[in-house]
Amino acid sequence: MQVQDCYASFIFNRAETIASLGVEVAEYTHVKTGAKHYHIAADNEENVFLVAFRTVPMDSTGVAHILEHTALCGSENYPVRDPFFMMTRRSLNTFMNAFTSSDWTAYPFASQNTKDFNNLLDVYLDAAFFSRLDPLDFAQEGHRMEFAEAGDKTSPLVYKGVVLNEMKGAMSSPISTLWQTLSKYLFPTTTYHYNSGGDPESITDLSYDELLEFYRTHYHPSNAVFMTFGNMSVSDLQQRFEERALNKFDKLDVEIGVDEEKPYHAPVCVEEAYALDQDDISAKTHHVLGWLMGHSTNLEEQLKAHLLSRVLLDNSASPLRHALETTDLGTAPSPMCGLEDSNRQMSFMCGIEGSEADCASQFEALVLETLEKVAEEGVPQEMLEAQLHQLELIQREISGDGHPYGLNLILAAMPSAIHRGDAIALLNLDPVLESLHEQIKEPDFVQRLVKEWLLDNTHRVRLTLRPDANLAKRRDQVEADNLEAVRQQLSDTEAQALIDQAAALEERQMQEDDESILPKVTINDVPDEMSIPEATGKDPKLPLTQYEQGTNGLVYQQIIMDLPALSDDEQRLLPLYSHLLTEMGCGDRNYMENQQYQAQVTGSVHAYSSIRGAIDSEQDVKGYFTLAGKALVSKQAEMTALLHETLHHARFDEQARIREIVAQQRTRKEQSITGNGHSLAIMAALAQMSPAARLAHDTRGLEGIRATKQLDDRLNDEAELQALSDQLCALHEKIKSAPRQFLVVAEAEQQDELAKTLADTWADSTATSTESGFALESVRGQVKQLWTTSTQVNFCAKAYETVTVEHEDSAALTVLGDFLRNGYLHRAIREQGGAYGSGAGQDSADAAFRFFSYRDPRLSETLDDFDKSVAWLLEEDHDPQKLEEAILGVVSSIDRPGSPAGEAKQAFHSELFGRTPEQRKRFRARILKVTIDDLKRVAKTYLDPAKASLAVVTSEAAAKEMDGDFEIIAI
């Protein structure tokens, strides 16, 4: 026990061992300020730190969000302009970021290197508690007015600012608008009523003085929660907290928190509009029902709410999801279906999209009738047990393939800590899960919850969000009129002040800071070797590859098939087929019964295809199809049998189900554009660079979105639906006959039994084809395209033909991406241009180098900045320290750990495409040897603007203003 392991300025409160997670969690209190510290002790080299503040704005100016950005722009001990981004490249971090949620702001990082961890800790503590908050940083990150033509007082005024443009991009998404609008009505009096990220129409109301006041009142240790994870000493951590920050503060008398929401005594029905800049706005309305529920800090109530939400909505067998999927009132269930448990009070939501405004009452009736049926009849007992099984599996699984595992645990516990609940209990679900196992045996368990929490709950909101094709234009016009009115009222002194501020900001952005005051790691701190799991067993008879990894009682199993020769139509059908394979019926089970059975015996079953170029030729592609599942070890035999049955007896005869899923995919893909615009633009720019890139663009990119829309329209014809069903069956026959192999990832003591189960299950199953035959036509060319959609911001991409990973220049090109981003793009495109993000990088699989910008107010200027970054590289002399920073960034990315299972799966699949451990280690060693001369040589060799491919996601209006011979394509 770590009970007494704390620094003198802290007191130990309690500790608890959580066996299912393999961790010990302890709570401490800082004596002087009352700050809480939770430490999750684990045998894990990836240490994580987070400090969070309760931030409860009572307007939509985005003060908490802008403060999150501005606090990272220089501090008392590190008075440089941009310490956060500087540290991202002076570090071996595995994660660095900052988050603004609805009622907290957090600053987390992770590192596997102790020196690096302490460096980052010093910078983060100084930024959080002693930020400079320069007015020019507020102007850059928040908002400012400038003349459209620099120095010209007669030119129009425009708004600029990173957060302003970020939120314009975010609020271009109908789902973001839907969430903010529902929150506004579900929470009429508390902080959740407001947009904590900032409403673009309100952000410009925030003053610098209001920002300072918010910082003074909210960024104080008494209002803070410290959370750490890993194998570092608690006492050492707390000593650093004390010496770097806490000893300079006294206790804050004010207790910041979220009040109880005032309940509605009758349901509320509202209708609002969202901007959709397109001619046809039919079937684009969203309907959502939302209920306010109990406190998120009550663990038993929260788990019951999760269980109820999963029973009602988890899969197509769930009664409420089934009703939402099969109704003719809309095209798909809303993405806003489920439980929101991070606010002080939870909320439950369900809805449909692709509807019409006049269907609101019918939608509400459908939901209430479905709930009333559940309240009367209940659900099958096996459905309750299956969903409780899912909660147990979620509790056990060691994640870490997105955020670090330790950060995932911290974020799970943090809402309870923020709301002064029991954060340790929120991690230790086992006692409550055991209690729920008994409670679900009560015959009216679900009926009681549905009746009490939903049907009899009068705090209910029905929201209809309808499209308005002219709303964006009206908003833009109001903004332009307001700015013009301001310009007309400006005195010469005020106008000159704006010009002076713009000049001062540009000067500040161009200044060279003394970076030596920041701590750093060097190449000498980079580990000599990278860690790649090695297969511990191979059985050529199956054939089977096994990895022994610490998976905490879970088993991961995959069936990997060589893709056979496929026609163009079959290639483009692969993503839909992959999705449908585990969503349809199987054998004697229809799709609902199959979904229910999957939930009973597995954590998930899914399928996907992977297609990549060779390590020495992007034109030479290989392809594999993977059917994958995960389960608790106690369910491994059932999962193995289910995967076997899925491959051999999947059904594609439920045509109504196929029709539903295509409609749902169309809606999802259309909604994804503004949130994923930079990735889609990159795919479009790369589309003629390699065969795999072209197929990715055609299936998962912008062309894939257009193809899904066309398919959805065609399926209104029953003959087309029958033809699609036949095509899916034929494709399935090809794939299930292809050569196959197996992958199992589990703990060492389980491997023998797992291999035996696998061998017994597949004993009579042999592939009837012996050759893959998969091939794609070669392609190497350019594009110059503008893709138009409903958006307030742009996403730009520019790509060049380069080389594959085995070529001697690939390492220099990989380092070049970080070098250009750090030295030029970040300043020019983000700080000066106002885009939320930008970057560059080498894609060796497609033999291409690409630039991109994200949520960008500019278009042609950004494309020019891509070229200027190359000119800057070639024409200037460069500090060797900047090269080292770029190399550190690349190595940090290569060495970033994943989950135990994720690392094994990555090692296996990389090797399928020739990326063996030996090849990956050789490439990493080449990265460490790159020179500045190498960067200049490869830039001059490959980055010729005349040979670039261009793709931009933008609005129709912006596309019309672009010069040049662009192909304009409406998404």
Short mmCIF file of C-alpha atoms in Angstrom, two decimals, residues 282-436:
data_model
loop_
_atom_site.label_atom_id
_atom_site.label_comp_id
_atom_site.label_asym_id
_atom_site.label_seq_id
_atom_site.Cartn_x
_atom_site.Cartn_y
_atom_site.Cartn_z
CA SER A 282 -35.59 17.84 -47.97
CA ALA A 283 -35.16 14.96 -45.50
CA LYS A 284 -32.47 16.85 -43.57
CA THR A 285 -34.34 17.51 -40.30
CA HIS A 286 -33.22 16.08 -36.96
CA HIS A 287 -35.57 15.09 -34.13
CA VAL A 288 -34.23 14.31 -30.65
CA LEU A 289 -35.80 13.54 -27.29
CA GLY A 290 -33.67 14.25 -24.23
CA TRP A 291 -34.28 13.53 -20.55
CA LEU A 292 -32.45 14.97 -17.54
CA MET A 293 -31.52 12.20 -15.11
CA GLY A 294 -29.71 11.62 -11.83
CA HIS A 295 -26.24 12.52 -10.63
CA SER A 296 -23.20 11.17 -12.45
CA THR A 297 -21.34 10.89 -9.12
CA ASN A 298 -23.73 8.17 -7.90
CA LEU A 299 -21.89 5.12 -9.24
CA GLU A 300 -24.75 2.65 -8.90
CA GLU A 301 -27.19 5.04 -10.53
CA GLN A 302 -24.70 5.74 -13.31
CA LEU A 303 -24.11 2.06 -14.05
CA LYS A 304 -27.85 1.37 -14.02
CA ALA A 305 -28.29 4.25 -16.47
CA HIS A 306 -25.55 2.81 -18.71
CA LEU A 307 -27.15 -0.60 -18.54
CA LEU A 308 -30.57 0.83 -19.41
CA SER A 309 -29.10 2.85 -22.28
CA ARG A 310 -27.35 -0.24 -23.68
CA VAL A 311 -30.47 -2.40 -23.34
CA LEU A 312 -32.51 0.19 -25.22
CA LEU A 313 -29.98 1.33 -27.84
CA ASP A 314 -26.85 -0.85 -28.11
CA ASN A 315 -27.64 -2.83 -31.25
CA SER A 316 -30.36 -3.60 -33.73
CA ALA A 317 -31.99 -6.08 -31.34
CA SER A 318 -32.37 -3.32 -28.73
CA PRO A 319 -36.02 -2.21 -28.75
CA LEU A 320 -35.54 1.53 -29.06
CA ARG A 321 -32.74 1.32 -31.66
CA HIS A 322 -34.82 -1.15 -33.66
CA ALA A 323 -37.73 1.30 -33.69
CA LEU A 324 -35.47 4.17 -34.76
CA GLU A 325 -33.76 2.10 -37.47
CA THR A 326 -36.93 0.73 -39.03
CA THR A 327 -39.21 3.77 -38.94
CA ASP A 328 -40.07 5.57 -42.17
CA LEU A 329 -40.00 8.89 -40.29
CA GLY A 330 -36.23 9.27 -40.87
CA THR A 331 -33.27 7.67 -42.60
CA ALA A 332 -31.21 6.70 -39.55
CA PRO A 333 -30.99 6.88 -35.76
CA SER A 334 -29.36 10.08 -34.59
CA PRO A 335 -25.67 10.03 -33.58
CA MET A 336 -27.02 11.53 -30.35
CA CYS A 337 -28.42 8.28 -29.01
CA GLY A 338 -27.29 7.16 -25.58
CA LEU A 339 -26.26 8.37 -22.14
CA GLU A 340 -24.24 11.53 -21.40
CA ASP A 341 -22.57 10.90 -18.04
CA SER A 342 -19.83 13.53 -17.74
CA ASN A 343 -22.01 16.45 -16.60
CA ARG A 344 -23.10 16.76 -12.97
CA GLN A 345 -26.50 15.41 -13.95
CA MET A 346 -26.75 12.73 -16.60
CA SER A 347 -28.92 12.96 -19.68
CA PHE A 348 -30.40 10.29 -21.92
CA MET A 349 -31.10 10.99 -25.58
CA CYS A 350 -32.49 9.30 -28.66
CA GLY A 351 -33.42 10.60 -32.06
CA ILE A 352 -33.60 10.25 -35.81
CA GLU A 353 -32.09 12.17 -38.70
CA GLY A 354 -33.04 12.46 -42.34
CA SER A 355 -36.58 13.48 -41.44
CA GLU A 356 -39.02 16.35 -42.05
CA ALA A 357 -40.04 19.01 -39.56
CA ASP A 358 -43.70 17.98 -39.54
CA CYS A 359 -42.81 14.48 -38.28
CA ALA A 360 -41.92 15.69 -34.78
CA SER A 361 -45.05 14.53 -32.97
CA GLN A 362 -45.03 11.16 -34.77
CA PHE A 363 -41.39 10.66 -33.77
CA GLU A 364 -42.17 11.45 -30.14
CA ALA A 365 -45.13 9.08 -30.20
CA LEU A 366 -42.96 6.30 -31.65
CA VAL A 367 -40.39 6.66 -28.88
CA LEU A 368 -42.92 6.84 -26.06
CA GLU A 369 -44.90 3.87 -27.41
CA THR A 370 -41.69 1.83 -27.59
CA LEU A 371 -40.78 2.77 -24.03
CA GLU A 372 -44.29 2.00 -22.80
CA LYS A 373 -44.06 -1.45 -24.36
CA VAL A 374 -40.74 -2.07 -22.59
CA ALA A 375 -42.26 -0.79 -19.32
CA GLU A 376 -45.11 -3.26 -19.69
CA GLU A 377 -43.36 -6.32 -21.14
CA GLY A 378 -39.71 -5.88 -20.18
CA VAL A 379 -36.91 -7.38 -22.29
CA PRO A 380 -35.53 -10.93 -22.50
CA GLN A 381 -33.32 -11.82 -19.54
CA GLU A 382 -30.48 -12.78 -21.87
CA MET A 383 -30.48 -9.20 -23.22
CA LEU A 384 -29.90 -7.82 -19.73
CA GLU A 385 -27.18 -10.36 -19.05
CA ALA A 386 -25.53 -9.63 -22.41
CA GLN A 387 -25.36 -5.90 -21.72
CA LEU A 388 -24.04 -6.43 -18.20
CA HIS A 389 -21.42 -8.68 -19.81
CA GLN A 390 -20.49 -5.78 -22.09
CA LEU A 391 -20.00 -3.45 -19.10
CA GLU A 392 -17.74 -6.05 -17.47
CA LEU A 393 -15.67 -6.39 -20.62
CA ILE A 394 -15.30 -2.62 -20.95
CA GLN A 395 -14.10 -2.50 -17.33
CA ARG A 396 -11.44 -5.15 -17.95
CA GLU A 397 -10.06 -4.12 -21.32
CA ILE A 398 -6.68 -2.40 -21.37
CA SER A 399 -7.04 0.35 -23.95
CA GLY A 400 -4.36 2.73 -25.20
CA ASP A 401 -4.44 2.70 -28.98
CA GLY A 402 -5.85 6.24 -29.07
CA HIS A 403 -5.11 8.04 -25.83
CA PRO A 404 -2.63 6.48 -23.39
CA TYR A 405 -4.25 3.84 -21.19
CA GLY A 406 -3.47 5.81 -18.04
CA LEU A 407 -5.13 8.91 -19.49
CA ASN A 408 -8.24 6.88 -20.33
CA LEU A 409 -8.49 5.81 -16.68
CA ILE A 410 -7.94 9.38 -15.51
CA LEU A 411 -10.60 10.76 -17.84
CA ALA A 412 -13.03 8.06 -16.65
CA ALA A 413 -12.57 9.12 -13.03
CA MET A 414 -12.27 12.85 -13.57
CA PRO A 415 -15.95 13.90 -13.84
CA SER A 416 -16.57 12.48 -10.37
CA ALA A 417 -13.48 14.26 -9.03
CA ILE A 418 -14.57 17.52 -10.65
CA HIS A 419 -18.02 17.25 -9.07
CA ARG A 420 -16.49 16.34 -5.68
CA GLY A 421 -17.73 12.76 -5.83
CA ASP A 422 -15.90 9.50 -5.25
CA ALA A 423 -13.40 9.27 -8.11
CA ILE A 424 -11.93 5.99 -6.84
CA ALA A 425 -15.32 4.29 -6.77
CA LEU A 426 -15.90 5.36 -10.35
CA LEU A 427 -12.89 3.26 -11.38
CA ASN A 428 -13.74 0.24 -9.24
CA LEU A 429 -16.92 -0.97 -10.89
CA ASP A 430 -16.69 -4.57 -9.72
CA PRO A 431 -18.72 -4.25 -6.48
CA VAL A 432 -21.57 -2.48 -8.29
CA LEU A 433 -21.43 -4.92 -11.21
CA GLU A 434 -21.79 -7.78 -8.72
CA SER A 435 -24.79 -6.04 -7.18
CA LEU A 436 -26.36 -5.51 -10.61
#
